[in-house]
PDB file of C-alpha atoms in Angstrom:
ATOM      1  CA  UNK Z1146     -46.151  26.925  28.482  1.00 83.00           C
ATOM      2  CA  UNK Z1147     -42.386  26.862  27.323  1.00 87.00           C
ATOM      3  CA  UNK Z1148     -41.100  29.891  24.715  1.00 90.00           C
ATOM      4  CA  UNK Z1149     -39.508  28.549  22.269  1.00 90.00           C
ATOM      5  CA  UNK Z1150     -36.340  29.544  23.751  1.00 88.00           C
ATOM      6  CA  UNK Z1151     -36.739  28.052  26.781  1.00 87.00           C
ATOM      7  CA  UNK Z1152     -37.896  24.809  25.264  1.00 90.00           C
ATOM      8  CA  UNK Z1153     -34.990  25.154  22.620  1.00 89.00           C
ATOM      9  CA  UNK Z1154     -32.270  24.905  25.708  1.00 89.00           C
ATOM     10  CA  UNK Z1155     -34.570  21.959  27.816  1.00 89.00           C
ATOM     11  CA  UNK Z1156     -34.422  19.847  24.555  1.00 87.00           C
ATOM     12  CA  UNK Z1157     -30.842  20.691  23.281  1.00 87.00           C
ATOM     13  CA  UNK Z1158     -31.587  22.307  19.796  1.00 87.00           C
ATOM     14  CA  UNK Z1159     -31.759  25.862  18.426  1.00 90.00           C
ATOM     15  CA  UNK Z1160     -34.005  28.338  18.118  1.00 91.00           C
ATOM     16  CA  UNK Z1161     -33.483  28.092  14.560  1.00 91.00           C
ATOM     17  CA  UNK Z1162     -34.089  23.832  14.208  1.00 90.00           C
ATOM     18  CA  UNK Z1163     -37.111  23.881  16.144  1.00 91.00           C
ATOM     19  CA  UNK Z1164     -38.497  26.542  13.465  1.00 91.00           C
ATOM     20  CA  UNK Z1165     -37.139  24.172  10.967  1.00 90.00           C
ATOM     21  CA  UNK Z1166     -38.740  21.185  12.193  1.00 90.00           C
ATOM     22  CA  UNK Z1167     -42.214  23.142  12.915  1.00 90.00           C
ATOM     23  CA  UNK Z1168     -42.096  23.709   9.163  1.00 90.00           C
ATOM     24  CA  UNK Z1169     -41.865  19.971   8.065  1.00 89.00           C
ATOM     25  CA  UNK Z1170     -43.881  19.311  10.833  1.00 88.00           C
ATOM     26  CA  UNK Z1171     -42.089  17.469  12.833  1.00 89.00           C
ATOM     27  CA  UNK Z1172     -42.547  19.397  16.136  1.00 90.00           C
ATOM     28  CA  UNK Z1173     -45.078  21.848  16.101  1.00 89.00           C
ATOM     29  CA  UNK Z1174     -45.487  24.480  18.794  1.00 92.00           C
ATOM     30  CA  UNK Z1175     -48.387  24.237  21.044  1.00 92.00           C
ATOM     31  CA  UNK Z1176     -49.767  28.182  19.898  1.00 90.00           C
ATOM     32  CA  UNK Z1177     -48.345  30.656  18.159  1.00 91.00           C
ATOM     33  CA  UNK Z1178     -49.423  34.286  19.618  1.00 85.00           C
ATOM     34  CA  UNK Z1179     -51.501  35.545  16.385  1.00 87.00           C
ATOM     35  CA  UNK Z1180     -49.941  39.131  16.790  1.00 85.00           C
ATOM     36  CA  UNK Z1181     -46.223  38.759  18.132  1.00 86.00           C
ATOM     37  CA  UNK Z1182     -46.103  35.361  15.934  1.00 87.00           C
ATOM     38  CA  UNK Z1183     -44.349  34.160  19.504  1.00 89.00           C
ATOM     39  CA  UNK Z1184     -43.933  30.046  19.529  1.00 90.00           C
ATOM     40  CA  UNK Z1185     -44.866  28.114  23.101  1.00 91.00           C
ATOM     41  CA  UNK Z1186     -44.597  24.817  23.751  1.00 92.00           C
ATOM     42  CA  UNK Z1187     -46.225  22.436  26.635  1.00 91.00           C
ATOM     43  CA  UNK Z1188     -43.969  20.808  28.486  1.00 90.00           C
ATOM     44  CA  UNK Z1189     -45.072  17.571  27.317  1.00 90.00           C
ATOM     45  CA  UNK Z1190     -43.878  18.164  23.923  1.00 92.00           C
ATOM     46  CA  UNK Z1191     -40.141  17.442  25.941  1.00 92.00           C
ATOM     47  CA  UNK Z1192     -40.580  13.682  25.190  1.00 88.00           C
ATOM     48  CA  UNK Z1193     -40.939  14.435  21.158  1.00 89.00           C
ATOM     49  CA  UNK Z1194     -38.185  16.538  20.948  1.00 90.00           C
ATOM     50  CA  UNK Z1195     -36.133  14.097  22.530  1.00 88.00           C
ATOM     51  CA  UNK Z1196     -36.979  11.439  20.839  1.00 87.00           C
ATOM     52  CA  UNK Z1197     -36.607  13.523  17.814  1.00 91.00           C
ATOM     53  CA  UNK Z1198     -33.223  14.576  18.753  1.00 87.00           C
ATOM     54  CA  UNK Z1199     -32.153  11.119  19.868  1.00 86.00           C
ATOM     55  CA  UNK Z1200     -32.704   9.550  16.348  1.00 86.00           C
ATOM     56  CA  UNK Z1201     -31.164  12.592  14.505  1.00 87.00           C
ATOM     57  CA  UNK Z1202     -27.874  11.612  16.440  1.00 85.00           C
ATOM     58  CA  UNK Z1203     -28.450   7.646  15.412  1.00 85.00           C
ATOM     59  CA  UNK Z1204     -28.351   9.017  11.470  1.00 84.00           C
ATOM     60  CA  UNK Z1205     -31.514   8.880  10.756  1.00 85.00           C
ATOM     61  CA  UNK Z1206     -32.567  11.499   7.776  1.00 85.00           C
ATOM     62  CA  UNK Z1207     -35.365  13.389   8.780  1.00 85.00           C
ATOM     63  CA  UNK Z1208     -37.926  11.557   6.661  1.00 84.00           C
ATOM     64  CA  UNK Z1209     -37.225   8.710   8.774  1.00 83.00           C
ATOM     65  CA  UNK Z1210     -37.686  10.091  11.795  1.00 86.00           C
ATOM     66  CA  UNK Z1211     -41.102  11.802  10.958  1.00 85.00           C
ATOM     67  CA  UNK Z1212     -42.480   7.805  10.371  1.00 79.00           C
ATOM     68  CA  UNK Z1213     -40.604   6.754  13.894  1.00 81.00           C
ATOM     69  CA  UNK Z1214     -42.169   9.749  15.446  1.00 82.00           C
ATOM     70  CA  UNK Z1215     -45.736   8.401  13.891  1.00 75.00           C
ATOM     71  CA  UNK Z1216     -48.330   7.831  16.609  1.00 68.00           C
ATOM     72  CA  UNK Z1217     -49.360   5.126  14.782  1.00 67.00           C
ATOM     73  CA  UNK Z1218     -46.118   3.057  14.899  1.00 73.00           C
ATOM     74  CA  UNK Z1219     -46.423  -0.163  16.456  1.00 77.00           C
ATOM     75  CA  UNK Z1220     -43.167  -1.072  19.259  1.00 79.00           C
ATOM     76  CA  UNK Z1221     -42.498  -3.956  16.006  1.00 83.00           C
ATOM     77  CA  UNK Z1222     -42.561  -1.275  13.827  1.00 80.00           C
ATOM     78  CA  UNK Z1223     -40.094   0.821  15.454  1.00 79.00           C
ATOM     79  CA  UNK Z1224     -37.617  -2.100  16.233  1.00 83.00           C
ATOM     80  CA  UNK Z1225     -37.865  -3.061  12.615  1.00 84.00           C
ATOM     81  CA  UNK Z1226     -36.820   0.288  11.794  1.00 81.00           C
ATOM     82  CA  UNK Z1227     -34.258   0.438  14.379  1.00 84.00           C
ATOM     83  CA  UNK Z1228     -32.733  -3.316  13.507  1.00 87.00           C
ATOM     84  CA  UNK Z1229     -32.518  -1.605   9.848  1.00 86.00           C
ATOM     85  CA  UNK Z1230     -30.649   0.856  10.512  1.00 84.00           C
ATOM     86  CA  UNK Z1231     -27.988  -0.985  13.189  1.00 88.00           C
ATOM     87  CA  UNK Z1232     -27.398  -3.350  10.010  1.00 88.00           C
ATOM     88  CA  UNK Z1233     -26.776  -0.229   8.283  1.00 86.00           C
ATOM     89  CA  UNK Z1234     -24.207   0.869  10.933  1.00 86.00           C
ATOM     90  CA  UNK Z1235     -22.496  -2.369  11.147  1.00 87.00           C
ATOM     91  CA  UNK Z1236     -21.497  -2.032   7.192  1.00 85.00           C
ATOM     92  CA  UNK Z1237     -20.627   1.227   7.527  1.00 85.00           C
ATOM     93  CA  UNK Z1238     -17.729   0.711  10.401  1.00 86.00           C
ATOM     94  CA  UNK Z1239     -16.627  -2.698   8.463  1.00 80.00           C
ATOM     95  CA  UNK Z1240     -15.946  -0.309   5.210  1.00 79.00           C
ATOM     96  CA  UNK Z1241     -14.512   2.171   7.403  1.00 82.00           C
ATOM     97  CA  UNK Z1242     -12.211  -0.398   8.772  1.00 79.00           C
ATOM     98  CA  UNK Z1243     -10.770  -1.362   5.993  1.00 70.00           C
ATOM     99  CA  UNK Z1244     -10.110   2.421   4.395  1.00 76.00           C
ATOM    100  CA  UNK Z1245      -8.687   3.184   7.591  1.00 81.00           C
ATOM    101  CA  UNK Z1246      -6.490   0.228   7.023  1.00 71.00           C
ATOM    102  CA  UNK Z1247      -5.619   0.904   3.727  1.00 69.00           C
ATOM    103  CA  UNK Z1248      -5.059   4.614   5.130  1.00 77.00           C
ATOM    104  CA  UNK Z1249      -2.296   3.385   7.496  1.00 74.00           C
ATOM    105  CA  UNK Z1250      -0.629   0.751   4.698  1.00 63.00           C
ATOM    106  CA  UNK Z1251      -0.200   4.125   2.393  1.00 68.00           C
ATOM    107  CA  UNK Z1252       1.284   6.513   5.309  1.00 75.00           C
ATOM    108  CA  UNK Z1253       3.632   3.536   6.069  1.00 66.00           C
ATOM    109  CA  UNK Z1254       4.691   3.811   2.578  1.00 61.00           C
ATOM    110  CA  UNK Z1255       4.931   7.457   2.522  1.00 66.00           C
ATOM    111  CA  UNK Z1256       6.692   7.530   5.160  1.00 67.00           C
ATOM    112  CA  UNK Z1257       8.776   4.847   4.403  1.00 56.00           C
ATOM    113  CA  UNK Z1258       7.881   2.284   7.056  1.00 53.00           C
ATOM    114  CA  UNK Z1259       6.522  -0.927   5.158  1.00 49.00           C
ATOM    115  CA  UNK Z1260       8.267  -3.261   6.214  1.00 49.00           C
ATOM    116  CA  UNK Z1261       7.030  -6.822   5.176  1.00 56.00           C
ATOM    117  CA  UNK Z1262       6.052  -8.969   8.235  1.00 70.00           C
ATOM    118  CA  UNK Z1263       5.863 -12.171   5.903  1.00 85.00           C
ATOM    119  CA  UNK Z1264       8.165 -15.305   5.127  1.00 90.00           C
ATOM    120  CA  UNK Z1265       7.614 -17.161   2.745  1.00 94.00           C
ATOM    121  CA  UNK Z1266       8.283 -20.554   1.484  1.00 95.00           C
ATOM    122  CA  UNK Z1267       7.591 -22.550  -1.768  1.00 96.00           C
ATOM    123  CA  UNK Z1268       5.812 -25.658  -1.586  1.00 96.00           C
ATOM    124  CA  UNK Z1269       3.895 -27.481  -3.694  1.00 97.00           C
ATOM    125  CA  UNK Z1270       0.085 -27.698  -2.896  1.00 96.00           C
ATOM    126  CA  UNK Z1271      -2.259 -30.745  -2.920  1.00 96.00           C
ATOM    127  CA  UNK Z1272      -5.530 -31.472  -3.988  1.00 96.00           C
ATOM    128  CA  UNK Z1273      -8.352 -30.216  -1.868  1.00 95.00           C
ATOM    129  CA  UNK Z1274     -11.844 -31.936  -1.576  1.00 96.00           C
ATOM    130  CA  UNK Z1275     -13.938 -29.121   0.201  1.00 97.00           C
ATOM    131  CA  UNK Z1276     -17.454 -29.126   1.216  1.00 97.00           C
ATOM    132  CA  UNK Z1277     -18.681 -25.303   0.687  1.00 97.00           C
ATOM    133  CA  UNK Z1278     -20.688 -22.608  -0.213  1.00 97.00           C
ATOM    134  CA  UNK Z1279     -19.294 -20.559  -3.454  1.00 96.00           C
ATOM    135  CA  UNK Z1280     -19.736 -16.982  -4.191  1.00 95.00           C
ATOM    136  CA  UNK Z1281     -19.572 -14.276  -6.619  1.00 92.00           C
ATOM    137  CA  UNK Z1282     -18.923 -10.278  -6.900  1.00 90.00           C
ATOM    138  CA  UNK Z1283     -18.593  -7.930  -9.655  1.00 89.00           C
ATOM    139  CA  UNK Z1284     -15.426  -5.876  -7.994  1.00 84.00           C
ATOM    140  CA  UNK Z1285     -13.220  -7.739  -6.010  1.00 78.00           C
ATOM    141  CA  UNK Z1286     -13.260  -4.897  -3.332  1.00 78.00           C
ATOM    142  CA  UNK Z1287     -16.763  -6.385  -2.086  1.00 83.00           C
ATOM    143  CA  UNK Z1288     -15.500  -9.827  -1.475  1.00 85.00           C
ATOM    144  CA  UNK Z1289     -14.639  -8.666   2.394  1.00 83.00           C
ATOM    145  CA  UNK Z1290     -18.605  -7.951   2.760  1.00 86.00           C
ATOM    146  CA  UNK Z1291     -19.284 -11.095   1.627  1.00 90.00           C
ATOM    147  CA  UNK Z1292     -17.241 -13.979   2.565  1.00 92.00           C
ATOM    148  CA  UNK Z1293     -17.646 -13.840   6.654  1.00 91.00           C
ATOM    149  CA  UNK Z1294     -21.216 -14.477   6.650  1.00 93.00           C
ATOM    150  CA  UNK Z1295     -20.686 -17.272   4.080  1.00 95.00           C
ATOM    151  CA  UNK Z1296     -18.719 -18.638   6.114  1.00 95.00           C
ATOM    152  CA  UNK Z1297     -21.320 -18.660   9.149  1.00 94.00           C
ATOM    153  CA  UNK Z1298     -23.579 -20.153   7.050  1.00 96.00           C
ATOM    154  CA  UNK Z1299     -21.048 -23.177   6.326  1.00 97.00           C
ATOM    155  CA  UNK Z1300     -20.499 -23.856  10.033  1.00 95.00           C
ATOM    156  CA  UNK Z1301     -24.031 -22.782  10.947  1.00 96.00           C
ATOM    157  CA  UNK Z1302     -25.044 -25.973   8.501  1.00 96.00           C
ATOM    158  CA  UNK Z1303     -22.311 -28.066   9.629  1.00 96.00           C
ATOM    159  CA  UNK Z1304     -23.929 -27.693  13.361  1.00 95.00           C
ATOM    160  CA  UNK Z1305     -27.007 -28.576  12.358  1.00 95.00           C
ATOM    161  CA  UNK Z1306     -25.879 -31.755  10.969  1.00 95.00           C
ATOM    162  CA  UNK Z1307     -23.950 -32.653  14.198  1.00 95.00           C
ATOM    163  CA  UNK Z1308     -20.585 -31.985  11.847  1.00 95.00           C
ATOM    164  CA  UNK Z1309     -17.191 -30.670  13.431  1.00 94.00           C
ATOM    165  CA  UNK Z1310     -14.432 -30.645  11.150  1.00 94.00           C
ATOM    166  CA  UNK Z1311     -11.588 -32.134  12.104  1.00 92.00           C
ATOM    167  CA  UNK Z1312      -9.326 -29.391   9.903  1.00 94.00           C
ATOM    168  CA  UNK Z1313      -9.113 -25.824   9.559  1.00 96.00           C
ATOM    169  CA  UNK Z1314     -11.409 -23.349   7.704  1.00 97.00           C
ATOM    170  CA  UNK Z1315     -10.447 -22.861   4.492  1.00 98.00           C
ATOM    171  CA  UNK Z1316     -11.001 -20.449   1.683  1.00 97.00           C
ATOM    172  CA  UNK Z1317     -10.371 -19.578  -1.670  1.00 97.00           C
ATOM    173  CA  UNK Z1318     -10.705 -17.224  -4.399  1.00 95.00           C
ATOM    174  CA  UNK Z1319     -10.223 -16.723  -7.783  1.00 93.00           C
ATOM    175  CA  UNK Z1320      -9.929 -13.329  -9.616  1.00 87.00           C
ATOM    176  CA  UNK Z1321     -12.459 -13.335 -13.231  1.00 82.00           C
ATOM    177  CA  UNK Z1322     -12.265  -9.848 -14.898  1.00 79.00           C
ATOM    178  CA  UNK Z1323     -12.621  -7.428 -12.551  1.00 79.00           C
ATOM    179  CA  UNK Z1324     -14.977  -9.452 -10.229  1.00 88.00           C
ATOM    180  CA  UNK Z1325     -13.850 -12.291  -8.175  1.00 91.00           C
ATOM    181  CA  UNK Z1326     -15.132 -16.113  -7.522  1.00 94.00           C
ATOM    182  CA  UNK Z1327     -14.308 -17.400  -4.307  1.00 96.00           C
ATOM    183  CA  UNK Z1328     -15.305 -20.263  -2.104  1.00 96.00           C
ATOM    184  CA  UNK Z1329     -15.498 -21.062   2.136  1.00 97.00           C
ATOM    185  CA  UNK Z1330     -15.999 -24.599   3.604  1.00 97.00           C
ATOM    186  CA  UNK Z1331     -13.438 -27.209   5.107  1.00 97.00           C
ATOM    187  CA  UNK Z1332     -12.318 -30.822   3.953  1.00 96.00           C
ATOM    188  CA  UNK Z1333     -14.214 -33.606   5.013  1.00 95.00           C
ATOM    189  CA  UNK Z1334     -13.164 -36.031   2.845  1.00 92.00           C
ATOM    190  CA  UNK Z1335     -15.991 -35.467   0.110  1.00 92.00           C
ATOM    191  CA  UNK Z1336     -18.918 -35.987   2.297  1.00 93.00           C
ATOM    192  CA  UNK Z1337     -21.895 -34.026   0.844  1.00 94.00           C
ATOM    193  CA  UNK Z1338     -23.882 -32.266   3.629  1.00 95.00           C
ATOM    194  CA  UNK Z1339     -27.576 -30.964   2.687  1.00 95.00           C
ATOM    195  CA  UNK Z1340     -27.637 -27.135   1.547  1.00 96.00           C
ATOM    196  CA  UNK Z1341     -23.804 -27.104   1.028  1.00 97.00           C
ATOM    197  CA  UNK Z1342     -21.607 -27.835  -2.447  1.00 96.00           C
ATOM    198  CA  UNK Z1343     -19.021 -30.727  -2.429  1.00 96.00           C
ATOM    199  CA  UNK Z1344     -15.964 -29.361  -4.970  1.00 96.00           C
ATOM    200  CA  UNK Z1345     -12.391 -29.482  -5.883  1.00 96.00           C
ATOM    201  CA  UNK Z1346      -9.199 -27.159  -5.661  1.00 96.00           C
ATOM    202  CA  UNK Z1347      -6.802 -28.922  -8.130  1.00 96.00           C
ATOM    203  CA  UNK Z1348      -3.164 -29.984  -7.032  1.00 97.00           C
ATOM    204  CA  UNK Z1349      -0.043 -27.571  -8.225  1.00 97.00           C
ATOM    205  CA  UNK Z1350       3.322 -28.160  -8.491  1.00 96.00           C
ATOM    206  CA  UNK Z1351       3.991 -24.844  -7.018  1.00 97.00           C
ATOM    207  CA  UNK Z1352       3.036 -21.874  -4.098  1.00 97.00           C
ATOM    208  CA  UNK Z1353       4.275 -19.305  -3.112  1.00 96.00           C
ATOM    209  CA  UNK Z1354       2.777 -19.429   0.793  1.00 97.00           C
ATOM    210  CA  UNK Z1355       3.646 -17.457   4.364  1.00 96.00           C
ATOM    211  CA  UNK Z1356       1.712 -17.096   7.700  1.00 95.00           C
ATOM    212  CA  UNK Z1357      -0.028 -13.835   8.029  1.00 93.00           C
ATOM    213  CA  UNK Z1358      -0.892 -13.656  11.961  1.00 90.00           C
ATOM    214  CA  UNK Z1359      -3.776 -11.110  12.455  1.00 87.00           C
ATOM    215  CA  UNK Z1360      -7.166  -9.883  12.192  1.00 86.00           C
ATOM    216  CA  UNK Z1361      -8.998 -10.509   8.763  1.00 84.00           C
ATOM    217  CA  UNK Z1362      -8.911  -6.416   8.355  1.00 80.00           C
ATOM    218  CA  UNK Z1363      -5.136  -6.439   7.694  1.00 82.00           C
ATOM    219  CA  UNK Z1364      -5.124  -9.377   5.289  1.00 86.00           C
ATOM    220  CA  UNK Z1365      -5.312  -7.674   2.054  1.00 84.00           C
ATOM    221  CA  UNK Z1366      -2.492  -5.750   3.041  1.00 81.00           C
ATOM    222  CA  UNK Z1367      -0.605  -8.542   3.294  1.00 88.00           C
ATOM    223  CA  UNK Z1368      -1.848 -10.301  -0.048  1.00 89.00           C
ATOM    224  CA  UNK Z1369      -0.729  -7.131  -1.588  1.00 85.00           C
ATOM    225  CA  UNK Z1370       2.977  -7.501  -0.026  1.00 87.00           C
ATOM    226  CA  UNK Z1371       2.973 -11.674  -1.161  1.00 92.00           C
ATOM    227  CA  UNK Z1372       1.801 -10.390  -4.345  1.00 91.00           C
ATOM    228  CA  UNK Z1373       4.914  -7.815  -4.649  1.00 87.00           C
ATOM    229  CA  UNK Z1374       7.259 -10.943  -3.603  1.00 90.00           C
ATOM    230  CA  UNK Z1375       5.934 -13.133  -6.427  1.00 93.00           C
ATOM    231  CA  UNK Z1376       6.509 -10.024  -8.556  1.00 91.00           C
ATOM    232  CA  UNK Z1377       9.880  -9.435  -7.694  1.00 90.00           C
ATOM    233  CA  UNK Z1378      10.907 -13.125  -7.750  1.00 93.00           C
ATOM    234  CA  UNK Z1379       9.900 -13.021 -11.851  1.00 94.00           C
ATOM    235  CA  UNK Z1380       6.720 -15.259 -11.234  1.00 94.00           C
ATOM    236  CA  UNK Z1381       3.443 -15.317 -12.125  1.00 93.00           C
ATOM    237  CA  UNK Z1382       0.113 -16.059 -10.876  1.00 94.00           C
ATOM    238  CA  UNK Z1383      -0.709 -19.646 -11.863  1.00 94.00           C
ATOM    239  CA  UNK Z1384      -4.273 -20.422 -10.342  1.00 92.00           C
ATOM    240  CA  UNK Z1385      -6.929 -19.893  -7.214  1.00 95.00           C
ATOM    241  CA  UNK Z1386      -5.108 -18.568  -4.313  1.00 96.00           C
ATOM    242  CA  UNK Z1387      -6.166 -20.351  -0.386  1.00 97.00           C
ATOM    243  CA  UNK Z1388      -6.216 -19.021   2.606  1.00 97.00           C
ATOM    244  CA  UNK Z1389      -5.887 -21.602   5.349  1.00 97.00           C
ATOM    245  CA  UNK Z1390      -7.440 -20.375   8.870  1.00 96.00           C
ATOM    246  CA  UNK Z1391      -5.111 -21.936  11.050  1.00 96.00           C
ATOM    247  CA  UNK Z1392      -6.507 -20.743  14.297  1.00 94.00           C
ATOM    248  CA  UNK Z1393      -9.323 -18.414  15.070  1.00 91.00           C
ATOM    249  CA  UNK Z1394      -9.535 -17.375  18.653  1.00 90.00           C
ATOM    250  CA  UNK Z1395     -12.668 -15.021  19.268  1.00 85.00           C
ATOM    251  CA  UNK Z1396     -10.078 -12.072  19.787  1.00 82.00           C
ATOM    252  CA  UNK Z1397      -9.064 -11.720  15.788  1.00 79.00           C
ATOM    253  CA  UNK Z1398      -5.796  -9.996  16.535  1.00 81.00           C
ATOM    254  CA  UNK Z1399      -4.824 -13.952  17.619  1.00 87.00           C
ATOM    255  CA  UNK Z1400      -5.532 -15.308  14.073  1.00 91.00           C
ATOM    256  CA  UNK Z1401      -3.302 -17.430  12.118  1.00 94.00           C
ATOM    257  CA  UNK Z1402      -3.602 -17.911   8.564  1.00 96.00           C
ATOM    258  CA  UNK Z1403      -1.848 -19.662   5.807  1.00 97.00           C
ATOM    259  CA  UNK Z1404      -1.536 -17.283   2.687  1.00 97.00           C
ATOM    260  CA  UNK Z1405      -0.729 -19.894  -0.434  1.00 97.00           C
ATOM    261  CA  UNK Z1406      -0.573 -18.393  -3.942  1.00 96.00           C
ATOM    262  CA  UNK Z1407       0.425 -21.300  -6.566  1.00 97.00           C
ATOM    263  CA  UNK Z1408       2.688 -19.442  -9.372  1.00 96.00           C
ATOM    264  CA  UNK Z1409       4.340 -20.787 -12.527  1.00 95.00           C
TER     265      UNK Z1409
END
């Protein structure tokens, strides 16, 4: 038998959490003395409490951990569980990514450092013919979450068909209110592929466009600067803005994309 502060420094908690976790009954001791109230634990108990510890430090709450800690999980159970909660993690370091960008893009202009990496050119922009999947969100803010994986499920259903587009990716979006419609395919001509939408991005006389070269996490930072140069130059928004993938190597700090903005 263990006291409970030997067992406290084997399994890398405190005195005070293993009386915490006795009392929701996560870890009980193994006897309690009945006059000192002294708590001892078999060594056994080692594999619990690290177990125990090792999902506390993956985020679980404790509820959680009480049903991965039930005897009566299956191993699909638990990897359910554990799948769950890695999806969880995923969208947490994605939103983290981009308020850490949008950190940096306010210190640079605090500190007086934002300069604009963009050129841009005006051009007028033809008619599009894209097969696609289309998409909506109430805030704008979530379109980030959303339009990577529909994109993978474009190209995932253009491999299935035995497609390969000849052209780049391409995306648009269009702001309604204060949600935001927006659209991810490529042009093949009009062919309709099964599962996927066959529609139209009308012509305009008139874009403001530049080449923003980086990762997809910097991107709104640098619709926000095109969207200050169409300000300044006395113009105005005039329909669905593109963004034309250009190339996509697997390392994203290598991307090239087309920013095109048609204005009036």
């Amino acid at each position: 038998m263990l006291s409970i502060g030997d067992f406290a420094r084997f399994a890398g908690v405190s005195v005070r959490m293993l009386r915490h976790y006795d009392s929701l009954g996560l870890l009980s001791p193994s006897r309690v003395d009945p006059h000192s109230g002294y708590r001892f634990y078999e060594p056994a108990l080692l594999a619990r409490a690290d177990a125990l510890v090792a999902f506390r430090s993956l985020g679980f709450s404790l509820e959680e951990v009480a049903d991965l800690l039930d005897e009566g999980r299956t191993p699909a159970e638990l990897a359910t569980l554990l799948h769950r909660r890695r999806d969880e993690l995923r969208s947490q370091i994605e939103a983290d990514g981009r308020r850490l960008g949008e950190v940096e893009r306010r210190l640079r202009l605090l500190e007086g450092d934002a300069m604009s990496t963009l050129t841009y050119t005006e051009k007028p922009l033809a008619a599009l013919t894209l097969t696609q999947l289309t998409d909506h969100v109430d805030e704008g803010a979530d379109v980030g979450q959303r339009v990577g994986p529909l994109f993978g499920r474009v190209y995932d259903t253009f491999e299935a068909a035995g497609i390969e587009p000849s052209g780049p990716a391409i995306g648009w979006y269009d702001a309604v209110g204060d949600g935001m419609t927006f659209g991810a395919g490529a042009d093949l001509g009009g062919k309709a592929v099964d599962g996927l939408e066959v529609g139209t991005l009308r012509a305009y006389d008139r874009a403001v466009t530049a080449i923003y070269r980086g990762p997809m996490t910097g991107i709104g930072e640098a619709w926000q600067e095109l969207s200050r140069h169409v300000s300044d130059a006395g113009l105005e928004f005039a329909g669905p803005c593109r963004e034309i993938y250009l190339e996509m190597p697997e390392d994203q700090e290598g991307w090239v994309t087309e920013l095109q903005q048609p204005v009036r």
